[in-house]
Coordinates of C-alpha atoms and ligand atoms in Angstrom, one line a residue:
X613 CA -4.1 -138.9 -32.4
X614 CA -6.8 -136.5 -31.9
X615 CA -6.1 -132.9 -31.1
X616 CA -8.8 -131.3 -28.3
X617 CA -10.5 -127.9 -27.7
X618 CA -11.6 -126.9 -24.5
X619 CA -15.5 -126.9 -24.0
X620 CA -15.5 -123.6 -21.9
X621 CA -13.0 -121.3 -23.5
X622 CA -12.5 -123.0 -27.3
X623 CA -9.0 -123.1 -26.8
X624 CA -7.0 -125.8 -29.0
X625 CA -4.7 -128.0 -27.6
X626 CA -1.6 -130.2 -29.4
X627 CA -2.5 -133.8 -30.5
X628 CA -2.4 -136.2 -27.7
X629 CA -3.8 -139.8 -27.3
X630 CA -5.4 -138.2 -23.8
X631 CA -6.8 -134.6 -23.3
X632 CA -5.2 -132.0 -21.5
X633 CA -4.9 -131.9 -17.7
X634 CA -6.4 -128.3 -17.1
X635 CA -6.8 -125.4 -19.6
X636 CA -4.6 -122.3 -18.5
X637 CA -6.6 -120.0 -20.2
X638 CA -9.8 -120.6 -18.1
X639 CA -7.6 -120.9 -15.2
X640 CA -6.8 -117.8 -15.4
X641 CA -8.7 -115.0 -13.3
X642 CA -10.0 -113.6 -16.2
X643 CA -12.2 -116.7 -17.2
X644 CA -13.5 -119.5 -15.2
X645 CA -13.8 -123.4 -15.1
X646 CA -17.0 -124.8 -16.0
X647 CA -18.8 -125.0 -12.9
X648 CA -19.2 -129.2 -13.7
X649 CA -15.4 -129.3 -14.0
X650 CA -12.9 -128.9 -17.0
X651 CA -13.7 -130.4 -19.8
X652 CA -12.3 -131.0 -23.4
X653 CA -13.8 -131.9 -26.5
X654 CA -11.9 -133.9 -29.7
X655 CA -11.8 -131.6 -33.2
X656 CA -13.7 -134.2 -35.1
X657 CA -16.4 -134.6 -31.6
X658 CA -16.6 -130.1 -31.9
X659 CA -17.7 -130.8 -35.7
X660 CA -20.6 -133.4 -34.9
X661 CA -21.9 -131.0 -32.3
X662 CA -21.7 -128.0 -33.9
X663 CA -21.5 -126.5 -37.9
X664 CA -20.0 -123.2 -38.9
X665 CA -22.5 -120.6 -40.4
X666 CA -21.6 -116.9 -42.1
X667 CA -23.8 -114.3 -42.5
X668 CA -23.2 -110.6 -42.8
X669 CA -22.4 -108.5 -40.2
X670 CA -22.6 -104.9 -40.9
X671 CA -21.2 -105.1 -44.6
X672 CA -18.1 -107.4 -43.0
X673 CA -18.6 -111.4 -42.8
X674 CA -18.6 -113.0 -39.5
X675 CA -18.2 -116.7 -38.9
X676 CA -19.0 -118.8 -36.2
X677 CA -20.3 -121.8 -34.7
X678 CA -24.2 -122.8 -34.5
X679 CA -25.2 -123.8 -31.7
X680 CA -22.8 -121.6 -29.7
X681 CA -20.1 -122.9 -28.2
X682 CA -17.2 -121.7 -25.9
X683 CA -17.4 -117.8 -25.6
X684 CA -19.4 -117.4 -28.9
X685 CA -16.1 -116.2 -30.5
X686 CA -17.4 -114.7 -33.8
X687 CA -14.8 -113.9 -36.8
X688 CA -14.4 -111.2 -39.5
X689 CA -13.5 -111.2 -42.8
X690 CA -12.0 -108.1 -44.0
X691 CA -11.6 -108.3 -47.7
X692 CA -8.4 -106.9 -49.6
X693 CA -7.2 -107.3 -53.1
X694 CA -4.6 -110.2 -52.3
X695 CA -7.0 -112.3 -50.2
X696 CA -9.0 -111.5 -46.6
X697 CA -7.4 -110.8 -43.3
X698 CA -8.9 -113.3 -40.7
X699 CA -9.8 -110.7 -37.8
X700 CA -10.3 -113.3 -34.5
X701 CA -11.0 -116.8 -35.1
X702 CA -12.9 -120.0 -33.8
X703 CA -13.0 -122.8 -32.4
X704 CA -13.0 -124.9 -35.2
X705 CA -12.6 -124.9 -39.1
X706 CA -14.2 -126.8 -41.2
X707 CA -14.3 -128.0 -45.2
X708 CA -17.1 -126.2 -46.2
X709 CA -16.3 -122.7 -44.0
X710 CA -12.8 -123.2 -45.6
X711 CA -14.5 -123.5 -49.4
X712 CA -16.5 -120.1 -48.3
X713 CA -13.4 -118.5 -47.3
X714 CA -11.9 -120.0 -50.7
X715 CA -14.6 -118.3 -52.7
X716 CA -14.0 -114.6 -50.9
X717 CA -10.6 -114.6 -52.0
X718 CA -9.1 -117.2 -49.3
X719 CA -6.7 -116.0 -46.8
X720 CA -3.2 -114.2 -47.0
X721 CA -3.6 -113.9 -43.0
X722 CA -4.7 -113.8 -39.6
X723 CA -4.6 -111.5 -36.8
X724 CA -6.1 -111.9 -33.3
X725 CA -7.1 -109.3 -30.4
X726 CA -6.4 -111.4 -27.7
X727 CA -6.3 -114.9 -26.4
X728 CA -9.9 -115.8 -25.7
X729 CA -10.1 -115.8 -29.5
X730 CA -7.1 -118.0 -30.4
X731 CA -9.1 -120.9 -30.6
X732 CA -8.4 -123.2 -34.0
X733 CA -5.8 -120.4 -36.0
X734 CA -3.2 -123.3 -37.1
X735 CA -6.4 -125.2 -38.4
X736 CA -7.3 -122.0 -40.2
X737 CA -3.7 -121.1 -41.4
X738 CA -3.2 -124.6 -42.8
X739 CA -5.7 -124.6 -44.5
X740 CA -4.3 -121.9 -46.8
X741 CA -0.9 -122.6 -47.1
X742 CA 0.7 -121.6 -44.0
X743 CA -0.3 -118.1 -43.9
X744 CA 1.1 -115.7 -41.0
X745 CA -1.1 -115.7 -38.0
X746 CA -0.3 -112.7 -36.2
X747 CA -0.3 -112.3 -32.2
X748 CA 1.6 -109.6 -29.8
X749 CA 4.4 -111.4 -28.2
X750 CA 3.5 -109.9 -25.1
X751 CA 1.3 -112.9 -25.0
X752 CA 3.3 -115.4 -25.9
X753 CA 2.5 -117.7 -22.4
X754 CA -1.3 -117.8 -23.6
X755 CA -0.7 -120.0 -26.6
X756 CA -2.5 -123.3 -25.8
X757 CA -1.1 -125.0 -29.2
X758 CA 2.2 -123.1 -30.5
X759 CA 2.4 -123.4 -34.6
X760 CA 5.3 -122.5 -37.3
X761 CA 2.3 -120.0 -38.7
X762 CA 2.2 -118.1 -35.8
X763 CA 4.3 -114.4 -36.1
X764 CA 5.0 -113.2 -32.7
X765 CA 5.2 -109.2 -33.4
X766 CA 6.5 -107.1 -30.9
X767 CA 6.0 -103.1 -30.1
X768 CA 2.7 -101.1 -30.3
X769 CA 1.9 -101.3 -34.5
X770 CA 2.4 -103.8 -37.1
X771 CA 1.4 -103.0 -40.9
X772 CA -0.4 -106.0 -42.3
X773 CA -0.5 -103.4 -45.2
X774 CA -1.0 -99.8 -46.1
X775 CA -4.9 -100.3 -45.4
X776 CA -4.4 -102.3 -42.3
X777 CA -2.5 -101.6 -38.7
X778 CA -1.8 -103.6 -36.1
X779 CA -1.8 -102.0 -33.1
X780 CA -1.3 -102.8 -29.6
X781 CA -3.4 -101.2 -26.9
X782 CA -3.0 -103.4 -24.1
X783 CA -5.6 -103.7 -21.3
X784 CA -7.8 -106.6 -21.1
X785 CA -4.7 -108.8 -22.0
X786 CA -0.8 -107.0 -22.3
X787 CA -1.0 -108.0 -25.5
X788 CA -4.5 -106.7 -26.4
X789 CA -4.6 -105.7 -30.4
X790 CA -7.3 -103.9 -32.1
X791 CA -6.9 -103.8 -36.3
X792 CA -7.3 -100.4 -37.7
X793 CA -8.9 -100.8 -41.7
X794 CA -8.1 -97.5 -43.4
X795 CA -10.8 -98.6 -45.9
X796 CA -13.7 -99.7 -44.1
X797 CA -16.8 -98.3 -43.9
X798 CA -17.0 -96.7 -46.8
X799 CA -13.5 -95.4 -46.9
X800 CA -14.3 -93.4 -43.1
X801 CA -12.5 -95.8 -41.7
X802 CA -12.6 -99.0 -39.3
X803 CA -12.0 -100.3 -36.0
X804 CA -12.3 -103.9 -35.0
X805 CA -11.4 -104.3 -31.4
X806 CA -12.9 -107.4 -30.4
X807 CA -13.6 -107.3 -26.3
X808 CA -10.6 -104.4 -25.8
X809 CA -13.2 -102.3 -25.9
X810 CA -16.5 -103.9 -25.5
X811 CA -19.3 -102.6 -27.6
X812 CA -21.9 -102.0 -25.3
X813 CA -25.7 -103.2 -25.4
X814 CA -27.2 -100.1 -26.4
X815 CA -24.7 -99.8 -29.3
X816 CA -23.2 -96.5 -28.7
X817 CA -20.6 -96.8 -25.9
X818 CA -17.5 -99.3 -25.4
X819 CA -16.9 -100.1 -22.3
X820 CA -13.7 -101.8 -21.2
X821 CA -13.0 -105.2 -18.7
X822 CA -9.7 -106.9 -17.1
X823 CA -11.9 -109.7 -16.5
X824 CA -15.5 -109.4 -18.0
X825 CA -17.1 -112.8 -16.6
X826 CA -15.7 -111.7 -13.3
X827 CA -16.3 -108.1 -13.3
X828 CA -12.8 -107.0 -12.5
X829 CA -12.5 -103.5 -13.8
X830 CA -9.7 -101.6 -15.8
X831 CA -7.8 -98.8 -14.2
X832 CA -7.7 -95.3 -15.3
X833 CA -3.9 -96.0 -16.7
X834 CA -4.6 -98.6 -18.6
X835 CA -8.3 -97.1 -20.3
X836 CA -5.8 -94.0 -21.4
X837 CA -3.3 -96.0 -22.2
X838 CA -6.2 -97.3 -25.2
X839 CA -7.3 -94.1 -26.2
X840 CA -3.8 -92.6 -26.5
X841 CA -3.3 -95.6 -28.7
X842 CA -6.7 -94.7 -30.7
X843 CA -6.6 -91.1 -30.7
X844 CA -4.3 -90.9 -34.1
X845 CA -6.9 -93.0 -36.2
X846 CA -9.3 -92.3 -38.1
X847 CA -12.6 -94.3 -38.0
X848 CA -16.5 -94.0 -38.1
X849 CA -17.6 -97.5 -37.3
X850 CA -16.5 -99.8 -34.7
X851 CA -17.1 -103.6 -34.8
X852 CA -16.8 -105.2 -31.5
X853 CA -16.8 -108.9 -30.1
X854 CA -19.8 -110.3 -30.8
X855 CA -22.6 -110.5 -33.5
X856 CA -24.3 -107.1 -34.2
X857 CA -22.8 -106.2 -31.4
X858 CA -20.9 -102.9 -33.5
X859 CA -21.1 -98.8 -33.7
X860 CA -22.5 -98.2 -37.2
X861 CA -21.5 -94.6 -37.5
X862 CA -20.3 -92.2 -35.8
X863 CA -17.7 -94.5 -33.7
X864 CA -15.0 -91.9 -33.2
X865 CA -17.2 -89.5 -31.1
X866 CA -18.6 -92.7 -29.6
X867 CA -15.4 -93.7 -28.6
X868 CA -14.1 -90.5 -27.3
X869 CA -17.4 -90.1 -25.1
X870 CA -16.9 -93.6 -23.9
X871 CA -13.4 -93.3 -22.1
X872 CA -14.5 -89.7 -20.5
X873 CA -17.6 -91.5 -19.1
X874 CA -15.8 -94.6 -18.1
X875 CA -13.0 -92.1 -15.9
X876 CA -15.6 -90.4 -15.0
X877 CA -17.3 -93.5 -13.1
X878 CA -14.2 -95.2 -11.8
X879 CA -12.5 -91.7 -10.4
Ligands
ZN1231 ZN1 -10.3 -123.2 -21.5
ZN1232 ZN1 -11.6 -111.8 -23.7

């Protein structure tokens, strides 16, 4: 039986001879339904349509499908000594992205910001072993396709190991994680924070969204609420949700001018 992603979010669904009624994800008022109606595509369908390409990405490497599909999810890999940590995922995996993976060290595990980026992480898990996948409990009721892999951690940090930190800061999603890499650029220090904060165009902001396809802002609270989480950490580059679209230096000043301006515009 095939197993089926959801054309407008990526989301992956259990195997089932039919696809899925609706897709609670886009359902949700943070997304939307394709304006033609829901639709669902089968894995093997996905990997006709598109491939998966990696390139660089400010000294990390991303991974994602060509041509785009759902959100344009884009992954990291952040090397380590016993394998990569998977930062975010896609919609699909694929042998020859999972032989690429192989040759950086393969996978010991895999850690996502926030549902919109769930997409295929018991395809990706599998296909090394089993490993972890880890995502905050607090969203729990977002899983479209629950798996054995997947490590439902609780409270505001988890240690993946001394050189990277879970944590928990809420926001877009209760469960919204950025991953803290003690190591990365350069040993300054790196943030990964997916869309909880949103690298801006210009590339020298974040901004920060409850909804950003529907423009439904973030309250005071809950902005603090991520920079009190932030504040202890140190970090000079920030790499946000999409290709390029990162702070190359100087990302904790960037940071800290971000949240005053975004009070600033909301009080
Ligand atoms: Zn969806
Ligand atoms: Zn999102």
């Amino acid at each position: 039986m095939p197993s089926w992603a959801c054309e407008t979010c990526g989301a992956q669904f259990p195997e089932g001879a039919a696809p899925p009624a609706s897709c609670p994800i886009c359902e949700d008022e943070r997304q939307f339904v394709n304006w033609k109606g829901q639709t669902f595509l089968t894995r093997e369908a996905l990997a006709q349509r598109c491939r998966l390409v990696w390139r660089d990405d400010l000294e990390l490497t991303g991974i994602s499908l060509e041509p785009s599909f759902a959100i344009g999810q884009r992954a990291l890999l952040v090397p380590g000594a016993d394998g990569c940590v998977m930062w975010d995922c896609v919609p699909l995996a694929t042998p020859e992205a999972v032989d690429f993976v192989r040759s950086r060290g393969g996978l010991k595990a895999i850690a996502i910001s926030h549902p919109h980026y769930y997409g295929a992480l018991a395809d990706w898990s599998e296909a090394f072993g089993g490993v972890p996948v880890y995502l905050h409990a607090d969203d729990r009721a977002w899983v479209t396709r629950p798996h054995k892999a997947i490590v439902h951690w609780t409270g505001d940090r988890y240690a993946i190991s001394d050189e990277i930190l879970l944590l928990r800061t809420g926001g877009h999603f209760a469960g919204g994680t950025v991953l803290h890499c003690r190591g990365g650029a350069n040993g300054k220090g790196a943030l990964l924070t997916g869309d909880i904060a949103q690298v801006t165009m210009d590339r020298r902001f974040v901004s920060f969204m409850y909804s950003y396809p529907n423009y439904i802002p973030l309250n005071a609270a809950a902005v603090l609420r991520i920079a009190d989480a932030v504040a202890p950490l140190a970090f000079d580059r920030i790499y946000g949700a999409w290709w390029g679209r990162n702070i190359a230096g100087g990302a904790k000043a960037a940071f800290e001018a971000s949240v005053a301006r975004y009070l600033a515009a909301i009080a």
